[in-house]
Amino acid sequence: MSDAATGTTAPAPAPSAALLAVPRSGWHVATVASTRRETPNASRIELEVDGWPGNAAGQHLDVRLTAPDGYTATRSYSIASSGAGTRVTIAVDKLPDGEVSPYLVDEVRAGDMLEVHGPLGAFFVWAPDAADAAAAGEARPVQLIAGGSGVVPLYAMAEAHGAAHDLTSFRLLYSVRSPDDVYFADELRRLAEASAALQLDLVYTRRSPAGWPTPPARITREVLEAAVIPAAERPRVFVCGSTGFVERVADWLVELGHDARSIRTERYGGT
Amino acid sequence: MQHVDGNALAGPLAEFFSFDLTTAIARCSGCGAVGELARTMVYRSGAGTVVRCSECDQVLATLVETADRAWIGLSGISAIEVPRG
């Protein structure tokens, strides 16, 4: 309900987005297939999920941990992978006072079992459809904007875009503390090198690589304007990050002339 | 605790509805704003979840989950539209 138009006559969203078919969700038992450090503060966890129906790029799942006394804690994590099959990859950032993420980042080992609910969410998703859209003259460029670990569902979209050899123009603006904190760094570089249709723009907020042209700083409206597809090209925009990051960026995008209905946001909370 | 948004309702709402309701269009009974449930603001605590209109802050829905029950109130939603087909 963040739409700028609050009148009751506001048009419904594009049917293609609303009707996008996503697999039916359910509770599943997942076995941890592998874990690895993603960044100094995050782990990449590959799950083998019995009965998983596949998922669209951008969807999430809920992980439920149950203590011996019956206490449960459930948290949502974006899925970094997409498509058919029962292998699902998540990347989890450790929250210092978290109940679930410290366990997932530091304790979980291959062979451990987790309860997961998913795939979840049909709003913050992208599916390769450029051939149909292009034929109908409806292909619109896609702008992805990530803050920190908010890159996970956007990486899934970029990866699906590359795997489908989709010709839709994609641009990913990724705000991250330092080079060490980049999620899927090698994969993103390879995707951008392999496809002229994907452009990757990094903004470092605390520490830049040697020789980087600009000093580290948080994204400003001016940086945003310079690094995103202009409003005149009517991009579909996906923004994911901390609540503060997402709301700042979304407000600036509207000020820069982007249609609020073309901006889809996902807030993970945090600071 | 910092709020999140209606995307996070996909899991809890699956207890009540057999399809993804976060893309359904809801109308706020307070200000008349319409938009996908994914665009609402969501405040979670140990006591439950409060869903608020992002335009006027009115409470749209409340959810409470316990080990053996799930409860939802939809006091601030005057209409819901879902796509057919």
Coordinates of C-alpha atoms in Angstrom, one line a residue:
Chain A
M1 CA 0.0 0.0 0.0
S2 CA 2.9 2.3 -0.5
D3 CA 1.5 3.4 -3.8
A4 CA 1.6 7.1 -4.5
A5 CA -1.9 6.9 -5.9
T6 CA -4.2 6.4 -3.0
G7 CA -7.5 6.9 -4.8
T8 CA -9.8 3.9 -5.3
T9 CA -9.5 4.4 -9.0
A10 CA -5.8 3.4 -9.1
P11 CA -5.2 0.7 -11.8
A12 CA -4.4 -2.9 -10.8
P13 CA -0.8 -4.0 -11.3
A14 CA 0.2 -5.6 -14.6
P15 CA -1.6 -9.0 -14.9
S16 CA 1.6 -10.7 -15.9
A17 CA 3.1 -9.9 -12.5
A18 CA 0.0 -10.7 -10.5
L19 CA -0.7 -14.0 -12.3
L20 CA 2.9 -15.2 -12.2
A21 CA 2.6 -18.8 -11.3
V22 CA 4.6 -19.9 -8.3
P23 CA 4.8 -23.4 -6.9
R24 CA 2.5 -24.2 -4.0
S25 CA 4.2 -23.7 -0.6
G26 CA 4.4 -26.3 2.2
W27 CA 6.5 -27.4 5.1
H28 CA 9.5 -29.6 4.2
V29 CA 12.4 -31.3 5.9
A30 CA 15.6 -29.9 4.6
T31 CA 19.0 -31.6 4.9
V32 CA 22.1 -29.4 4.9
A33 CA 24.1 -30.4 1.8
S34 CA 27.0 -28.0 2.3
T35 CA 28.0 -24.8 4.1
R36 CA 30.7 -22.3 3.3
R37 CA 31.7 -18.8 4.4
E38 CA 30.1 -16.3 2.1
T39 CA 31.6 -13.1 3.8
P40 CA 33.3 -12.7 7.2
N41 CA 29.7 -12.4 8.7
A42 CA 27.6 -14.7 6.5
S43 CA 27.4 -18.3 5.4
R44 CA 26.1 -19.8 2.2
I45 CA 24.0 -22.9 3.0
E46 CA 22.9 -25.4 0.3
L47 CA 19.9 -27.4 1.3
E48 CA 18.5 -30.6 -0.1
V49 CA 14.7 -30.2 0.4
D50 CA 12.6 -33.3 0.3
G51 CA 9.5 -32.5 -1.9
W52 CA 10.6 -29.0 -2.8
P53 CA 8.5 -28.0 -5.9
G54 CA 11.1 -25.6 -7.3
N55 CA 10.9 -21.8 -6.9
A56 CA 10.9 -18.5 -8.7
A57 CA 13.7 -16.1 -8.5
G58 CA 13.2 -13.7 -5.5
Q59 CA 11.1 -16.0 -3.4
H60 CA 11.9 -16.8 0.3
L61 CA 11.5 -19.5 2.8
D62 CA 10.9 -19.6 6.5
V63 CA 13.2 -21.7 8.7
R64 CA 11.7 -23.0 12.0
L65 CA 14.0 -24.1 14.8
T66 CA 12.5 -26.0 17.7
A67 CA 14.2 -26.2 21.1
P68 CA 14.0 -29.3 23.3
D69 CA 11.4 -27.6 25.5
G70 CA 9.2 -26.9 22.5
Y71 CA 10.0 -23.2 22.0
T72 CA 10.1 -22.3 18.4
A73 CA 11.7 -19.5 16.4
T74 CA 10.9 -18.9 12.8
R75 CA 12.8 -16.5 10.4
S76 CA 12.5 -15.7 6.7
Y77 CA 15.5 -16.0 4.4
S78 CA 15.6 -15.1 0.7
I79 CA 16.5 -17.9 -1.7
A80 CA 19.6 -17.3 -3.9
S81 CA 18.7 -20.1 -6.3
S82 CA 15.7 -20.6 -8.6
G83 CA 14.1 -23.1 -11.0
A84 CA 13.1 -26.7 -10.7
G85 CA 14.8 -29.2 -8.5
T86 CA 15.2 -29.9 -4.8
R87 CA 18.5 -28.1 -4.2
V88 CA 18.0 -24.7 -2.6
T89 CA 20.7 -22.2 -1.7
I90 CA 20.3 -19.5 1.0
A91 CA 22.9 -17.0 2.3
V92 CA 22.5 -15.9 5.9
D93 CA 23.9 -12.8 7.6
K94 CA 24.6 -13.2 11.3
L95 CA 22.7 -10.8 13.5
P96 CA 24.6 -10.2 16.8
D97 CA 21.5 -10.6 18.9
G98 CA 19.7 -13.1 16.6
E99 CA 18.0 -16.3 17.8
V100 CA 18.3 -18.1 14.5
S101 CA 21.0 -16.6 12.3
P102 CA 24.0 -17.3 14.7
Y103 CA 23.0 -21.0 14.7
L104 CA 22.7 -21.1 10.9
V105 CA 25.9 -19.2 10.3
D106 CA 28.2 -20.8 12.9
E107 CA 26.8 -24.1 14.0
V108 CA 25.0 -25.8 11.1
R109 CA 26.9 -28.6 9.4
A110 CA 26.4 -30.8 6.4
G111 CA 23.9 -33.5 7.3
D112 CA 21.9 -31.4 9.8
M113 CA 18.2 -31.2 9.3
L114 CA 16.0 -28.1 9.3
E115 CA 12.3 -27.4 9.0
V116 CA 11.6 -25.1 6.1
H117 CA 8.3 -23.6 4.8
G118 CA 8.2 -22.5 1.2
P119 CA 8.6 -21.4 -1.5
L120 CA 7.0 -18.2 -0.2
G121 CA 6.0 -14.9 -1.8
A122 CA 4.8 -14.1 -5.3
F123 CA 5.3 -10.3 -5.2
F124 CA 9.0 -9.9 -5.1
V125 CA 9.8 -12.2 -7.9
W126 CA 11.1 -12.1 -11.5
A127 CA 10.7 -14.7 -14.2
P128 CA 12.4 -14.8 -17.6
D129 CA 9.7 -13.8 -20.1
A130 CA 11.6 -11.5 -22.4
A131 CA 10.7 -13.4 -25.6
D132 CA 7.0 -13.1 -25.0
A133 CA 7.3 -9.5 -23.7
A134 CA 9.6 -8.5 -26.5
A135 CA 7.2 -10.0 -29.1
A136 CA 4.4 -8.0 -27.6
G137 CA 6.5 -4.9 -27.4
E138 CA 6.3 -4.9 -23.6
A139 CA 9.9 -5.6 -22.7
R140 CA 10.9 -3.2 -19.9
P141 CA 14.4 -2.9 -18.5
V142 CA 14.9 -4.2 -14.9
Q143 CA 16.8 -2.3 -12.2
L144 CA 17.8 -4.2 -9.1
I145 CA 19.0 -2.3 -6.1
A146 CA 20.5 -4.1 -3.1
G147 CA 21.7 -3.0 0.3
G148 CA 24.0 -5.5 2.0
S149 CA 22.5 -9.0 2.4
G150 CA 19.5 -7.7 0.5
V151 CA 21.4 -8.8 -2.6
V152 CA 20.4 -12.4 -2.1
P153 CA 17.0 -12.4 -4.0
L154 CA 18.4 -10.0 -6.5
Y155 CA 21.3 -12.3 -7.2
A156 CA 18.7 -15.1 -7.8
M157 CA 17.0 -12.8 -10.4
A158 CA 20.3 -11.9 -12.1
E159 CA 21.3 -15.6 -12.1
A160 CA 18.0 -16.6 -13.6
H161 CA 18.3 -13.9 -16.2
G162 CA 21.8 -15.2 -17.2
A163 CA 20.8 -18.8 -17.2
A164 CA 17.8 -18.1 -19.5
H165 CA 20.0 -16.0 -21.8
D166 CA 17.2 -13.4 -21.3
L167 CA 17.8 -10.2 -23.4
T168 CA 15.9 -7.9 -21.0
S169 CA 18.3 -5.1 -20.0
F170 CA 19.3 -5.7 -16.3
R171 CA 21.2 -3.4 -14.1
L172 CA 22.2 -4.2 -10.5
L173 CA 23.2 -1.4 -8.1
Y174 CA 24.8 -3.1 -5.0
S175 CA 25.6 -1.0 -1.9
V176 CA 28.0 -2.9 0.4
R177 CA 30.4 -2.1 3.2
S178 CA 33.6 -3.4 1.7
P179 CA 35.0 -5.7 -1.0
D180 CA 35.1 -8.5 1.6
D181 CA 31.3 -8.2 2.3
V182 CA 30.2 -8.8 -1.3
Y183 CA 27.9 -11.8 -1.6
F184 CA 28.3 -14.0 -4.6
A185 CA 31.2 -11.9 -5.7
D186 CA 32.7 -14.3 -8.2
E187 CA 29.3 -15.4 -9.6
L188 CA 28.2 -11.7 -10.1
R189 CA 31.4 -10.9 -11.9
R190 CA 31.0 -13.9 -14.2
L191 CA 27.4 -13.1 -14.9
A192 CA 28.2 -9.5 -15.8
E193 CA 31.1 -10.6 -18.0
A194 CA 29.0 -13.3 -19.8
S195 CA 26.1 -11.1 -20.6
A196 CA 26.0 -7.6 -22.2
A197 CA 22.4 -7.4 -20.9
L198 CA 23.6 -7.3 -17.2
Q199 CA 25.4 -4.3 -15.8
L200 CA 26.8 -4.4 -12.3
D201 CA 27.4 -1.2 -10.2
L202 CA 29.0 -1.4 -6.8
V203 CA 28.9 1.3 -4.1
Y204 CA 31.2 0.8 -1.1
T205 CA 30.1 2.4 2.1
R206 CA 33.0 1.8 4.5
R207 CA 36.1 0.7 2.6
S208 CA 36.7 0.7 -1.2
P209 CA 39.2 -1.5 -3.1
A210 CA 42.6 0.1 -3.9
G211 CA 42.3 2.5 -6.8
W212 CA 38.5 2.8 -6.6
P213 CA 37.5 6.2 -8.1
T214 CA 35.3 7.4 -5.3
P215 CA 35.9 7.3 -1.5
P216 CA 33.6 5.0 0.5
A217 CA 30.2 6.6 1.3
R218 CA 26.6 5.7 1.6
I219 CA 24.4 6.0 -1.4
T220 CA 23.0 9.5 -2.0
R221 CA 20.2 10.5 -4.3
E222 CA 22.8 11.8 -6.8
V223 CA 24.6 8.5 -6.9
L224 CA 21.3 6.7 -7.3
E225 CA 20.2 8.9 -10.1
A226 CA 23.6 8.3 -11.9
A227 CA 23.6 4.6 -11.5
V228 CA 20.0 3.5 -12.2
I229 CA 18.1 3.1 -15.4
P230 CA 16.4 6.5 -16.0
A231 CA 12.7 6.8 -15.1
A232 CA 12.0 7.7 -18.8
E233 CA 12.9 4.1 -19.8
R234 CA 10.1 2.9 -17.4
P235 CA 12.2 0.2 -15.7
R236 CA 10.7 -2.3 -13.3
V237 CA 12.6 -1.8 -10.1
F238 CA 13.3 -4.3 -7.3
V239 CA 14.8 -2.9 -4.0
C240 CA 15.9 -5.2 -1.2
G241 CA 17.8 -4.3 2.0
S242 CA 17.4 -3.0 5.5
T243 CA 14.2 -1.2 6.1
G244 CA 16.0 2.2 6.3
F245 CA 17.9 1.6 3.1
V246 CA 14.8 0.4 1.2
E247 CA 12.7 3.3 2.3
R248 CA 15.3 6.0 1.5
V249 CA 15.9 4.5 -1.9
A250 CA 12.2 4.1 -2.8
D251 CA 11.5 7.7 -1.8
W252 CA 14.3 8.9 -3.9
L253 CA 13.2 6.8 -6.9
V254 CA 9.7 8.4 -6.7
E255 CA 11.3 11.9 -6.5
L256 CA 13.4 11.0 -9.6
G257 CA 10.2 10.3 -11.5
H258 CA 9.8 6.5 -11.2
D259 CA 6.3 5.2 -11.0
A260 CA 5.7 4.0 -7.5
R261 CA 3.7 1.0 -8.9
S262 CA 6.8 -0.1 -10.8
I263 CA 8.9 -0.3 -7.7
R264 CA 8.7 -3.5 -5.7
T265 CA 10.4 -3.5 -2.3
E266 CA 11.4 -6.1 0.3
R267 CA 12.5 -4.9 3.8
Y268 CA 14.4 -7.2 6.0
G269 CA 14.3 -5.0 9.1
G270 CA 17.7 -4.3 10.8
T271 CA 19.2 -0.8 11.0
Chain B
M1 CA 12.1 -3.7 16.6
Q2 CA 12.4 -2.4 13.1
H3 CA 9.3 -3.1 10.9
V4 CA 9.4 -5.2 7.8
D5 CA 6.8 -5.4 5.0
G6 CA 4.0 -7.6 3.8
N7 CA 6.3 -10.0 1.9
A8 CA 7.0 -11.5 5.3
L9 CA 3.3 -12.4 5.6
A10 CA 3.5 -15.1 2.9
G11 CA 4.4 -17.8 5.4
P12 CA 2.0 -16.9 8.2
L13 CA -0.9 -16.4 5.7
A14 CA -0.3 -19.8 4.2
E15 CA -1.9 -21.1 7.5
F16 CA -5.2 -19.6 6.4
F17 CA -5.2 -19.4 2.6
S18 CA -4.3 -22.0 0.0
F19 CA -2.7 -19.5 -2.5
D20 CA -0.2 -16.6 -2.0
L21 CA -2.2 -13.7 -0.6
T22 CA 0.7 -11.2 -0.6
T23 CA -0.1 -10.3 -4.3
A24 CA -3.8 -9.8 -3.5
I25 CA -5.0 -6.2 -3.6
A26 CA -6.5 -5.0 -0.4
R27 CA -8.4 -1.8 0.4
C28 CA -7.7 0.1 3.7
S29 CA -11.0 0.8 5.4
G30 CA -9.4 3.9 6.9
C31 CA -8.1 5.9 4.0
G32 CA -9.3 3.9 1.0
A33 CA -5.7 3.1 -0.3
V34 CA -5.5 0.0 -2.4
G35 CA -2.4 -2.1 -3.0
E36 CA -0.9 -5.5 -2.8
L37 CA -0.6 -6.9 0.8
A38 CA 3.1 -7.2 0.1
R39 CA 3.3 -3.4 0.2
T40 CA 1.9 -3.1 3.8
M41 CA 4.1 -2.4 6.8
V42 CA 4.5 -5.3 9.3
Y43 CA 5.4 -5.0 13.0
R44 CA 6.3 -8.2 14.7
S45 CA 6.8 -9.0 18.4
G46 CA 6.6 -12.0 20.7
A47 CA 2.9 -11.2 21.1
G48 CA 2.0 -11.4 17.4
T49 CA 2.1 -9.5 14.2
V50 CA 0.4 -6.2 13.3
V51 CA -0.1 -5.2 9.7
R52 CA -0.5 -1.5 9.0
C53 CA -1.5 0.6 6.0
S54 CA 1.6 2.3 4.6
E55 CA -0.5 5.4 3.7
C56 CA -2.4 6.1 6.9
D57 CA -0.9 3.7 9.4
Q58 CA -4.3 2.2 10.3
V59 CA -4.2 -1.4 11.6
L60 CA -5.3 -3.6 8.7
A61 CA -4.8 -7.0 10.3
T62 CA -3.4 -8.8 13.3
L63 CA -2.0 -12.3 13.5
V64 CA -1.3 -14.4 16.6
E65 CA 0.4 -17.8 16.3
T66 CA 0.8 -20.4 19.1
A67 CA 2.0 -23.9 19.1
D68 CA -1.4 -25.3 18.3
R69 CA -3.5 -22.4 16.9
A70 CA -3.2 -19.6 14.4
W71 CA -5.5 -16.5 14.6
I72 CA -6.1 -13.7 12.2
G73 CA -8.1 -10.5 12.5
L74 CA -8.8 -8.4 9.4
S75 CA -10.4 -5.4 11.1
G76 CA -9.0 -2.7 8.8
I77 CA -9.5 -4.3 5.3
S78 CA -12.7 -3.5 3.6
A79 CA -12.1 -5.5 0.4
I80 CA -9.7 -8.0 -1.1
E81 CA -9.2 -8.6 -4.8
V82 CA -7.4 -11.7 -6.2
P83 CA -6.7 -12.5 -9.9
R84 CA -8.6 -15.4 -11.4
G85 CA -7.3 -18.0 -13.8

